[in-house]
């Protein structure tokens, strides 16, 4: 059999042409030569970043890229301190998981992304992608207060991380003085 291991060192399809001549055995008569053409499709190599950082509740939104036209499969590893991670094989050109960090510490999720060239269907080497999921601040200040009519509301706003705050009150037609426009501080 014609047997060669051929490496394509480029990012485009390469052609190798063989001239094959049969010779009868045991008579030793040469037959008509035939040209055999072999197309060597390149393997895709991932070119996108191998890490991303998001805030809890944010979409990863990382578009996959490679050195030639490709489709992609990807899967995340299960991190029990997060939700929204695709832990079964997915296909697409963008990692769009919306990940929620359910703790107060930074979490990481590891994805494995595998490119497949198109056309050609050659499977490239998988790339590991690390997504850092920063926790969101959680309010630690009281959720309610009581004041007398005409009194001033003074609730110290606190959270598990130093944070600026915004607030807005729902309009109560029987009261005045509440902040019905967005405030910050």
JSON list of C-alpha atoms in Angstrom, two decimals:
[
{"chain": "A", "resi": 1, "resn": "UNK", "atom": "CA", "xyz": [0.00, 0.00, 0.00]},
{"chain": "A", "resi": 2, "resn": "UNK", "atom": "CA", "xyz": [0.99, 3.60, -0.52]},
{"chain": "A", "resi": 3, "resn": "UNK", "atom": "CA", "xyz": [1.58, 4.64, 3.06]},
{"chain": "A", "resi": 4, "resn": "UNK", "atom": "CA", "xyz": [3.02, 8.01, 4.16]},
{"chain": "A", "resi": 5, "resn": "UNK", "atom": "CA", "xyz": [2.44, 10.16, 7.21]},
{"chain": "A", "resi": 6, "resn": "UNK", "atom": "CA", "xyz": [2.13, 13.68, 5.81]},
{"chain": "A", "resi": 7, "resn": "UNK", "atom": "CA", "xyz": [2.30, 16.86, 7.87]},
{"chain": "A", "resi": 8, "resn": "UNK", "atom": "CA", "xyz": [0.80, 20.05, 6.46]},
{"chain": "A", "resi": 9, "resn": "UNK", "atom": "CA", "xyz": [2.94, 22.94, 7.82]},
{"chain": "A", "resi": 10, "resn": "UNK", "atom": "CA", "xyz": [0.60, 25.66, 6.54]},
{"chain": "A", "resi": 11, "resn": "UNK", "atom": "CA", "xyz": [-2.91, 26.90, 7.28]},
{"chain": "A", "resi": 12, "resn": "UNK", "atom": "CA", "xyz": [-4.26, 26.05, 3.83]},
{"chain": "A", "resi": 13, "resn": "UNK", "atom": "CA", "xyz": [-5.01, 22.80, 2.02]},
{"chain": "A", "resi": 14, "resn": "UNK", "atom": "CA", "xyz": [-1.89, 21.33, 0.41]},
{"chain": "A", "resi": 15, "resn": "UNK", "atom": "CA", "xyz": [-1.76, 18.85, -2.46]},
{"chain": "A", "resi": 16, "resn": "UNK", "atom": "CA", "xyz": [0.69, 15.97, -2.87]},
{"chain": "A", "resi": 17, "resn": "UNK", "atom": "CA", "xyz": [0.61, 14.14, -6.21]},
{"chain": "A", "resi": 18, "resn": "UNK", "atom": "CA", "xyz": [1.93, 10.62, -6.58]},
{"chain": "A", "resi": 19, "resn": "UNK", "atom": "CA", "xyz": [2.62, 8.84, -9.83]},
{"chain": "A", "resi": 20, "resn": "UNK", "atom": "CA", "xyz": [1.82, 5.17, -9.35]},
{"chain": "A", "resi": 21, "resn": "UNK", "atom": "CA", "xyz": [2.92, 2.58, -11.89]},
{"chain": "A", "resi": 22, "resn": "UNK", "atom": "CA", "xyz": [1.72, -1.03, -11.55]},
{"chain": "A", "resi": 23, "resn": "UNK", "atom": "CA", "xyz": [4.09, -3.82, -12.50]},
{"chain": "A", "resi": 24, "resn": "UNK", "atom": "CA", "xyz": [2.76, -7.32, -13.10]},
{"chain": "A", "resi": 25, "resn": "UNK", "atom": "CA", "xyz": [4.21, -10.09, -11.06]},
{"chain": "A", "resi": 26, "resn": "UNK", "atom": "CA", "xyz": [5.88, -12.47, -11.96]},
{"chain": "A", "resi": 27, "resn": "UNK", "atom": "CA", "xyz": [6.07, -11.24, -15.59]},
{"chain": "A", "resi": 28, "resn": "UNK", "atom": "CA", "xyz": [7.52, -7.81, -14.77]},
{"chain": "A", "resi": 29, "resn": "UNK", "atom": "CA", "xyz": [5.43, -5.89, -17.31]},
{"chain": "A", "resi": 30, "resn": "UNK", "atom": "CA", "xyz": [4.85, -2.18, -16.48]},
{"chain": "A", "resi": 31, "resn": "UNK", "atom": "CA", "xyz": [1.33, -0.89, -16.66]},
{"chain": "A", "resi": 32, "resn": "UNK", "atom": "CA", "xyz": [0.06, 2.60, -17.41]},
{"chain": "A", "resi": 33, "resn": "UNK", "atom": "CA", "xyz": [1.08, 5.14, -14.76]},
{"chain": "A", "resi": 34, "resn": "UNK", "atom": "CA", "xyz": [-1.75, 6.74, -12.78]},
{"chain": "A", "resi": 35, "resn": "UNK", "atom": "CA", "xyz": [-1.67, 10.00, -10.80]},
{"chain": "A", "resi": 36, "resn": "UNK", "atom": "CA", "xyz": [-3.00, 9.79, -7.26]},
{"chain": "A", "resi": 37, "resn": "UNK", "atom": "CA", "xyz": [-3.68, 13.17, -5.65]},
{"chain": "A", "resi": 38, "resn": "UNK", "atom": "CA", "xyz": [-3.87, 13.54, -1.89]},
{"chain": "A", "resi": 39, "resn": "UNK", "atom": "CA", "xyz": [-5.29, 16.71, -0.27]},
{"chain": "A", "resi": 40, "resn": "UNK", "atom": "CA", "xyz": [-3.82, 17.41, 3.18]},
{"chain": "A", "resi": 41, "resn": "UNK", "atom": "CA", "xyz": [-6.16, 19.55, 5.23]},
{"chain": "A", "resi": 42, "resn": "UNK", "atom": "CA", "xyz": [-4.51, 21.63, 7.97]},
{"chain": "A", "resi": 43, "resn": "UNK", "atom": "CA", "xyz": [-5.28, 21.06, 11.65]},
{"chain": "A", "resi": 44, "resn": "UNK", "atom": "CA", "xyz": [-6.90, 24.05, 13.31]},
{"chain": "A", "resi": 45, "resn": "UNK", "atom": "CA", "xyz": [-5.06, 25.69, 16.20]},
{"chain": "A", "resi": 46, "resn": "UNK", "atom": "CA", "xyz": [-6.96, 27.88, 18.65]},
{"chain": "A", "resi": 47, "resn": "UNK", "atom": "CA", "xyz": [-5.93, 31.55, 18.62]},
{"chain": "A", "resi": 48, "resn": "UNK", "atom": "CA", "xyz": [-8.37, 33.12, 21.11]},
{"chain": "A", "resi": 49, "resn": "UNK", "atom": "CA", "xyz": [-7.32, 33.99, 24.67]},
{"chain": "A", "resi": 50, "resn": "UNK", "atom": "CA", "xyz": [-7.20, 31.06, 27.10]},
{"chain": "A", "resi": 51, "resn": "UNK", "atom": "CA", "xyz": [-8.69, 33.02, 30.00]},
{"chain": "A", "resi": 52, "resn": "UNK", "atom": "CA", "xyz": [-11.51, 35.41, 30.77]},
{"chain": "A", "resi": 53, "resn": "UNK", "atom": "CA", "xyz": [-12.77, 37.20, 33.89]},
{"chain": "A", "resi": 54, "resn": "UNK", "atom": "CA", "xyz": [-16.41, 38.03, 34.55]},
{"chain": "A", "resi": 55, "resn": "UNK", "atom": "CA", "xyz": [-18.55, 39.20, 37.44]},
{"chain": "A", "resi": 56, "resn": "UNK", "atom": "CA", "xyz": [-21.08, 36.82, 38.92]},
{"chain": "A", "resi": 57, "resn": "UNK", "atom": "CA", "xyz": [-24.20, 36.78, 36.76]},
{"chain": "A", "resi": 58, "resn": "UNK", "atom": "CA", "xyz": [-22.30, 37.87, 33.66]},
{"chain": "A", "resi": 59, "resn": "UNK", "atom": "CA", "xyz": [-22.04, 36.11, 30.32]},
{"chain": "A", "resi": 60, "resn": "UNK", "atom": "CA", "xyz": [-18.59, 34.86, 29.35]},
{"chain": "A", "resi": 61, "resn": "UNK", "atom": "CA", "xyz": [-19.07, 36.11, 25.76]},
{"chain": "A", "resi": 62, "resn": "UNK", "atom": "CA", "xyz": [-15.77, 34.79, 24.41]},
{"chain": "A", "resi": 63, "resn": "UNK", "atom": "CA", "xyz": [-15.70, 34.21, 20.64]},
{"chain": "A", "resi": 64, "resn": "UNK", "atom": "CA", "xyz": [-13.62, 31.22, 19.57]},
{"chain": "A", "resi": 65, "resn": "UNK", "atom": "CA", "xyz": [-11.00, 31.73, 16.87]},
{"chain": "A", "resi": 66, "resn": "UNK", "atom": "CA", "xyz": [-8.43, 29.53, 15.18]},
{"chain": "A", "resi": 67, "resn": "UNK", "atom": "CA", "xyz": [-5.82, 29.73, 12.44]},
{"chain": "A", "resi": 68, "resn": "UNK", "atom": "CA", "xyz": [-8.34, 28.53, 9.83]},
{"chain": "A", "resi": 69, "resn": "UNK", "atom": "CA", "xyz": [-12.10, 28.25, 9.41]},
{"chain": "A", "resi": 70, "resn": "UNK", "atom": "CA", "xyz": [-13.44, 25.95, 12.11]},
{"chain": "A", "resi": 71, "resn": "UNK", "atom": "CA", "xyz": [-16.41, 24.87, 14.13]},
{"chain": "A", "resi": 72, "resn": "UNK", "atom": "CA", "xyz": [-16.08, 24.34, 17.88]},
{"chain": "A", "resi": 73, "resn": "UNK", "atom": "CA", "xyz": [-17.27, 22.02, 20.63]},
{"chain": "A", "resi": 74, "resn": "UNK", "atom": "CA", "xyz": [-16.83, 22.95, 24.26]},
{"chain": "A", "resi": 75, "resn": "UNK", "atom": "CA", "xyz": [-17.67, 21.69, 27.73]},
{"chain": "A", "resi": 76, "resn": "UNK", "atom": "CA", "xyz": [-17.14, 23.07, 31.22]},
{"chain": "A", "resi": 77, "resn": "UNK", "atom": "CA", "xyz": [-16.08, 21.22, 34.34]},
{"chain": "A", "resi": 78, "resn": "UNK", "atom": "CA", "xyz": [-18.51, 21.23, 37.22]},
{"chain": "A", "resi": 79, "resn": "UNK", "atom": "CA", "xyz": [-17.69, 23.74, 39.96]},
{"chain": "A", "resi": 80, "resn": "UNK", "atom": "CA", "xyz": [-20.23, 23.21, 42.77]},
{"chain": "A", "resi": 81, "resn": "UNK", "atom": "CA", "xyz": [-19.80, 26.86, 43.81]},
{"chain": "A", "resi": 82, "resn": "UNK", "atom": "CA", "xyz": [-21.17, 28.14, 40.51]},
{"chain": "A", "resi": 83, "resn": "UNK", "atom": "CA", "xyz": [-24.33, 27.75, 38.44]},
{"chain": "A", "resi": 84, "resn": "UNK", "atom": "CA", "xyz": [-24.90, 28.21, 34.71]},
{"chain": "A", "resi": 85, "resn": "UNK", "atom": "CA", "xyz": [-21.89, 26.21, 33.53]},
{"chain": "A", "resi": 86, "resn": "UNK", "atom": "CA", "xyz": [-22.54, 23.93, 30.53]},
{"chain": "A", "resi": 87, "resn": "UNK", "atom": "CA", "xyz": [-21.22, 20.57, 31.73]},
{"chain": "A", "resi": 88, "resn": "UNK", "atom": "CA", "xyz": [-22.37, 18.67, 28.63]},
{"chain": "A", "resi": 89, "resn": "UNK", "atom": "CA", "xyz": [-20.88, 19.09, 25.14]},
{"chain": "A", "resi": 90, "resn": "UNK", "atom": "CA", "xyz": [-21.98, 22.27, 23.38]},
{"chain": "A", "resi": 91, "resn": "UNK", "atom": "CA", "xyz": [-21.36, 23.50, 19.85]},
{"chain": "A", "resi": 92, "resn": "UNK", "atom": "CA", "xyz": [-21.00, 27.06, 18.66]},
{"chain": "A", "resi": 93, "resn": "UNK", "atom": "CA", "xyz": [-18.55, 29.83, 17.98]},
{"chain": "A", "resi": 94, "resn": "UNK", "atom": "CA", "xyz": [-19.02, 31.69, 21.28]},
{"chain": "A", "resi": 95, "resn": "UNK", "atom": "CA", "xyz": [-18.83, 30.62, 24.91]},
{"chain": "A", "resi": 96, "resn": "UNK", "atom": "CA", "xyz": [-21.92, 32.38, 26.19]},
{"chain": "A", "resi": 97, "resn": "UNK", "atom": "CA", "xyz": [-22.61, 30.71, 29.55]},
{"chain": "A", "resi": 98, "resn": "UNK", "atom": "CA", "xyz": [-24.03, 33.06, 32.18]},
{"chain": "A", "resi": 99, "resn": "UNK", "atom": "CA", "xyz": [-22.21, 31.98, 35.34]},
{"chain": "A", "resi": 100, "resn": "UNK", "atom": "CA", "xyz": [-23.30, 32.79, 38.88]},
{"chain": "A", "resi": 101, "resn": "UNK", "atom": "CA", "xyz": [-20.79, 32.55, 41.72]},
{"chain": "A", "resi": 102, "resn": "UNK", "atom": "CA", "xyz": [-22.83, 31.46, 44.75]},
{"chain": "A", "resi": 103, "resn": "UNK", "atom": "CA", "xyz": [-20.01, 32.22, 47.21]},
{"chain": "A", "resi": 104, "resn": "UNK", "atom": "CA", "xyz": [-18.21, 35.30, 48.48]},
{"chain": "A", "resi": 105, "resn": "UNK", "atom": "CA", "xyz": [-14.83, 34.20, 47.06]},
{"chain": "A", "resi": 106, "resn": "UNK", "atom": "CA", "xyz": [-13.43, 34.10, 43.53]},
{"chain": "A", "resi": 107, "resn": "UNK", "atom": "CA", "xyz": [-14.27, 30.88, 41.65]},
{"chain": "A", "resi": 108, "resn": "UNK", "atom": "CA", "xyz": [-12.79, 29.42, 38.47]},
{"chain": "A", "resi": 109, "resn": "UNK", "atom": "CA", "xyz": [-14.42, 27.27, 35.83]},
{"chain": "A", "resi": 110, "resn": "UNK", "atom": "CA", "xyz": [-12.32, 25.29, 33.37]},
{"chain": "A", "resi": 111, "resn": "UNK", "atom": "CA", "xyz": [-13.62, 24.73, 29.83]},
{"chain": "A", "resi": 112, "resn": "UNK", "atom": "CA", "xyz": [-12.19, 22.47, 27.14]},
{"chain": "A", "resi": 113, "resn": "UNK", "atom": "CA", "xyz": [-12.66, 23.81, 23.60]},
{"chain": "A", "resi": 114, "resn": "UNK", "atom": "CA", "xyz": [-11.95, 21.64, 20.54]},
{"chain": "A", "resi": 115, "resn": "UNK", "atom": "CA", "xyz": [-11.76, 23.10, 17.02]},
{"chain": "A", "resi": 116, "resn": "UNK", "atom": "CA", "xyz": [-12.70, 21.12, 13.90]},
{"chain": "A", "resi": 117, "resn": "UNK", "atom": "CA", "xyz": [-11.64, 22.56, 10.54]},
{"chain": "A", "resi": 118, "resn": "UNK", "atom": "CA", "xyz": [-14.29, 23.29, 7.98]},
{"chain": "A", "resi": 119, "resn": "UNK", "atom": "CA", "xyz": [-14.04, 22.13, 5.32]},
{"chain": "A", "resi": 120, "resn": "UNK", "atom": "CA", "xyz": [-11.94, 19.08, 5.98]},
{"chain": "A", "resi": 121, "resn": "UNK", "atom": "CA", "xyz": [-13.27, 17.95, 9.34]},
{"chain": "A", "resi": 122, "resn": "UNK", "atom": "CA", "xyz": [-9.81, 17.73, 10.90]},
{"chain": "A", "resi": 123, "resn": "UNK", "atom": "CA", "xyz": [-9.93, 17.84, 14.70]},
{"chain": "A", "resi": 124, "resn": "UNK", "atom": "CA", "xyz": [-7.37, 20.14, 16.30]},
{"chain": "A", "resi": 125, "resn": "UNK", "atom": "CA", "xyz": [-5.86, 19.97, 19.76]},
{"chain": "A", "resi": 126, "resn": "UNK", "atom": "CA", "xyz": [-8.23, 20.92, 22.58]},
{"chain": "A", "resi": 127, "resn": "UNK", "atom": "CA", "xyz": [-7.56, 24.20, 24.36]},
{"chain": "A", "resi": 128, "resn": "UNK", "atom": "CA", "xyz": [-8.16, 24.72, 28.06]},
{"chain": "A", "resi": 129, "resn": "UNK", "atom": "CA", "xyz": [-9.96, 27.96, 28.85]},
{"chain": "A", "resi": 130, "resn": "UNK", "atom": "CA", "xyz": [-10.11, 29.29, 32.43]},
{"chain": "A", "resi": 131, "resn": "UNK", "atom": "CA", "xyz": [-12.97, 31.59, 33.39]},
{"chain": "A", "resi": 132, "resn": "UNK", "atom": "CA", "xyz": [-12.55, 33.52, 36.64]},
{"chain": "A", "resi": 133, "resn": "UNK", "atom": "CA", "xyz": [-15.91, 34.39, 38.21]},
{"chain": "A", "resi": 134, "resn": "UNK", "atom": "CA", "xyz": [-15.68, 37.24, 40.70]},
{"chain": "A", "resi": 135, "resn": "UNK", "atom": "CA", "xyz": [-18.35, 37.21, 43.39]},
{"chain": "A", "resi": 136, "resn": "UNK", "atom": "CA", "xyz": [-20.93, 39.96, 43.49]},
{"chain": "A", "resi": 137, "resn": "UNK", "atom": "CA", "xyz": [-21.41, 42.03, 46.61]},
{"chain": "A", "resi": 138, "resn": "UNK", "atom": "CA", "xyz": [-24.23, 40.95, 48.91]},
{"chain": "A", "resi": 139, "resn": "UNK", "atom": "CA", "xyz": [-26.04, 43.41, 51.14]},
{"chain": "A", "resi": 140, "resn": "UNK", "atom": "CA", "xyz": [-25.41, 42.89, 54.85]},
{"chain": "A", "resi": 141, "resn": "UNK", "atom": "CA", "xyz": [-27.29, 45.94, 56.13]},
{"chain": "A", "resi": 142, "resn": "UNK", "atom": "CA", "xyz": [-30.78, 45.58, 57.61]},
{"chain": "A", "resi": 143, "resn": "UNK", "atom": "CA", "xyz": [-33.58, 44.95, 55.11]},
{"chain": "A", "resi": 144, "resn": "UNK", "atom": "CA", "xyz": [-36.13, 47.03, 56.99]},
{"chain": "A", "resi": 145, "resn": "UNK", "atom": "CA", "xyz": [-36.43, 50.01, 59.34]},
{"chain": "A", "resi": 146, "resn": "UNK", "atom": "CA", "xyz": [-39.21, 51.85, 61.17]},
{"chain": "A", "resi": 147, "resn": "UNK", "atom": "CA", "xyz": [-39.40, 55.59, 61.77]},
{"chain": "A", "resi": 148, "resn": "UNK", "atom": "CA", "xyz": [-42.01, 57.98, 63.13]},
{"chain": "A", "resi": 149, "resn": "UNK", "atom": "CA", "xyz": [-43.89, 60.32, 60.80]},
{"chain": "A", "resi": 150, "resn": "UNK", "atom": "CA", "xyz": [-41.54, 63.14, 59.80]},
{"chain": "A", "resi": 151, "resn": "UNK", "atom": "CA", "xyz": [-38.47, 61.16, 60.87]},
{"chain": "A", "resi": 152, "resn": "UNK", "atom": "CA", "xyz": [-35.34, 60.66, 58.80]},
{"chain": "A", "resi": 153, "resn": "UNK", "atom": "CA", "xyz": [-34.46, 57.27, 57.39]},
{"chain": "A", "resi": 154, "resn": "UNK", "atom": "CA", "xyz": [-30.82, 56.52, 58.20]},
{"chain": "A", "resi": 155, "resn": "UNK", "atom": "CA", "xyz": [-29.80, 53.00, 57.26]},
{"chain": "A", "resi": 156, "resn": "UNK", "atom": "CA", "xyz": [-26.05, 52.39, 57.03]},
{"chain": "A", "resi": 157, "resn": "UNK", "atom": "CA", "xyz": [-25.53, 50.53, 53.76]},
{"chain": "A", "resi": 158, "resn": "UNK", "atom": "CA", "xyz": [-23.09, 47.63, 54.07]},
{"chain": "A", "resi": 159, "resn": "UNK", "atom": "CA", "xyz": [-22.12, 44.61, 52.03]},
{"chain": "A", "resi": 160, "resn": "UNK", "atom": "CA", "xyz": [-19.60, 41.78, 52.13]},
{"chain": "A", "resi": 161, "resn": "UNK", "atom": "CA", "xyz": [-17.24, 43.90, 49.95]},
{"chain": "A", "resi": 162, "resn": "UNK", "atom": "CA", "xyz": [-16.55, 47.62, 50.06]},
{"chain": "A", "resi": 163, "resn": "UNK", "atom": "CA", "xyz": [-19.03, 48.93, 47.49]},
{"chain": "A", "resi": 164, "resn": "UNK", "atom": "CA", "xyz": [-20.72, 52.07, 46.27]},
{"chain": "A", "resi": 165, "resn": "UNK", "atom": "CA", "xyz": [-24.53, 51.89, 46.38]},
{"chain": "A", "resi": 166, "resn": "UNK", "atom": "CA", "xyz": [-27.48, 53.08, 44.36]},
{"chain": "A", "resi": 167, "resn": "UNK", "atom": "CA", "xyz": [-31.08, 53.17, 45.56]},
{"chain": "A", "resi": 168, "resn": "UNK", "atom": "CA", "xyz": [-34.54, 54.21, 44.47]},
{"chain": "A", "resi": 169, "resn": "UNK", "atom": "CA", "xyz": [-37.84, 54.08, 46.35]},
{"chain": "A", "resi": 170, "resn": "UNK", "atom": "CA", "xyz": [-41.11, 52.80, 44.96]},
{"chain": "A", "resi": 171, "resn": "UNK", "atom": "CA", "xyz": [-43.49, 55.75, 44.79]},
{"chain": "A", "resi": 172, "resn": "UNK", "atom": "CA", "xyz": [-46.03, 55.62, 47.61]},
{"chain": "A", "resi": 173, "resn": "UNK", "atom": "CA", "xyz": [-48.83, 58.08, 46.85]},
{"chain": "A", "resi": 174, "resn": "UNK", "atom": "CA", "xyz": [-49.52, 58.50, 50.59]},
{"chain": "A", "resi": 175, "resn": "UNK", "atom": "CA", "xyz": [-45.99, 59.69, 51.47]},
{"chain": "A", "resi": 176, "resn": "UNK", "atom": "CA", "xyz": [-43.56, 62.38, 50.34]},
{"chain": "A", "resi": 177, "resn": "UNK", "atom": "CA", "xyz": [-39.82, 62.68, 50.73]},
{"chain": "A", "resi": 178, "resn": "UNK", "atom": "CA", "xyz": [-38.76, 59.25, 49.49]},
{"chain": "A", "resi": 179, "resn": "UNK", "atom": "CA", "xyz": [-36.17, 59.11, 46.68]},
{"chain": "A", "resi": 180, "resn": "UNK", "atom": "CA", "xyz": [-38.16, 58.18, 43.59]},
{"chain": "A", "resi": 181, "resn": "UNK", "atom": "CA", "xyz": [-35.21, 58.92, 41.30]},
{"chain": "A", "resi": 182, "resn": "UNK", "atom": "CA", "xyz": [-32.02, 56.92, 41.29]},
{"chain": "A", "resi": 183, "resn": "UNK", "atom": "CA", "xyz": [-29.63, 58.00, 44.07]},
{"chain": "A", "resi": 184, "resn": "UNK", "atom": "CA", "xyz": [-26.06, 56.96, 44.75]},
{"chain": "A", "resi": 185, "resn": "UNK", "atom": "CA", "xyz": [-23.60, 57.15, 47.55]}
]
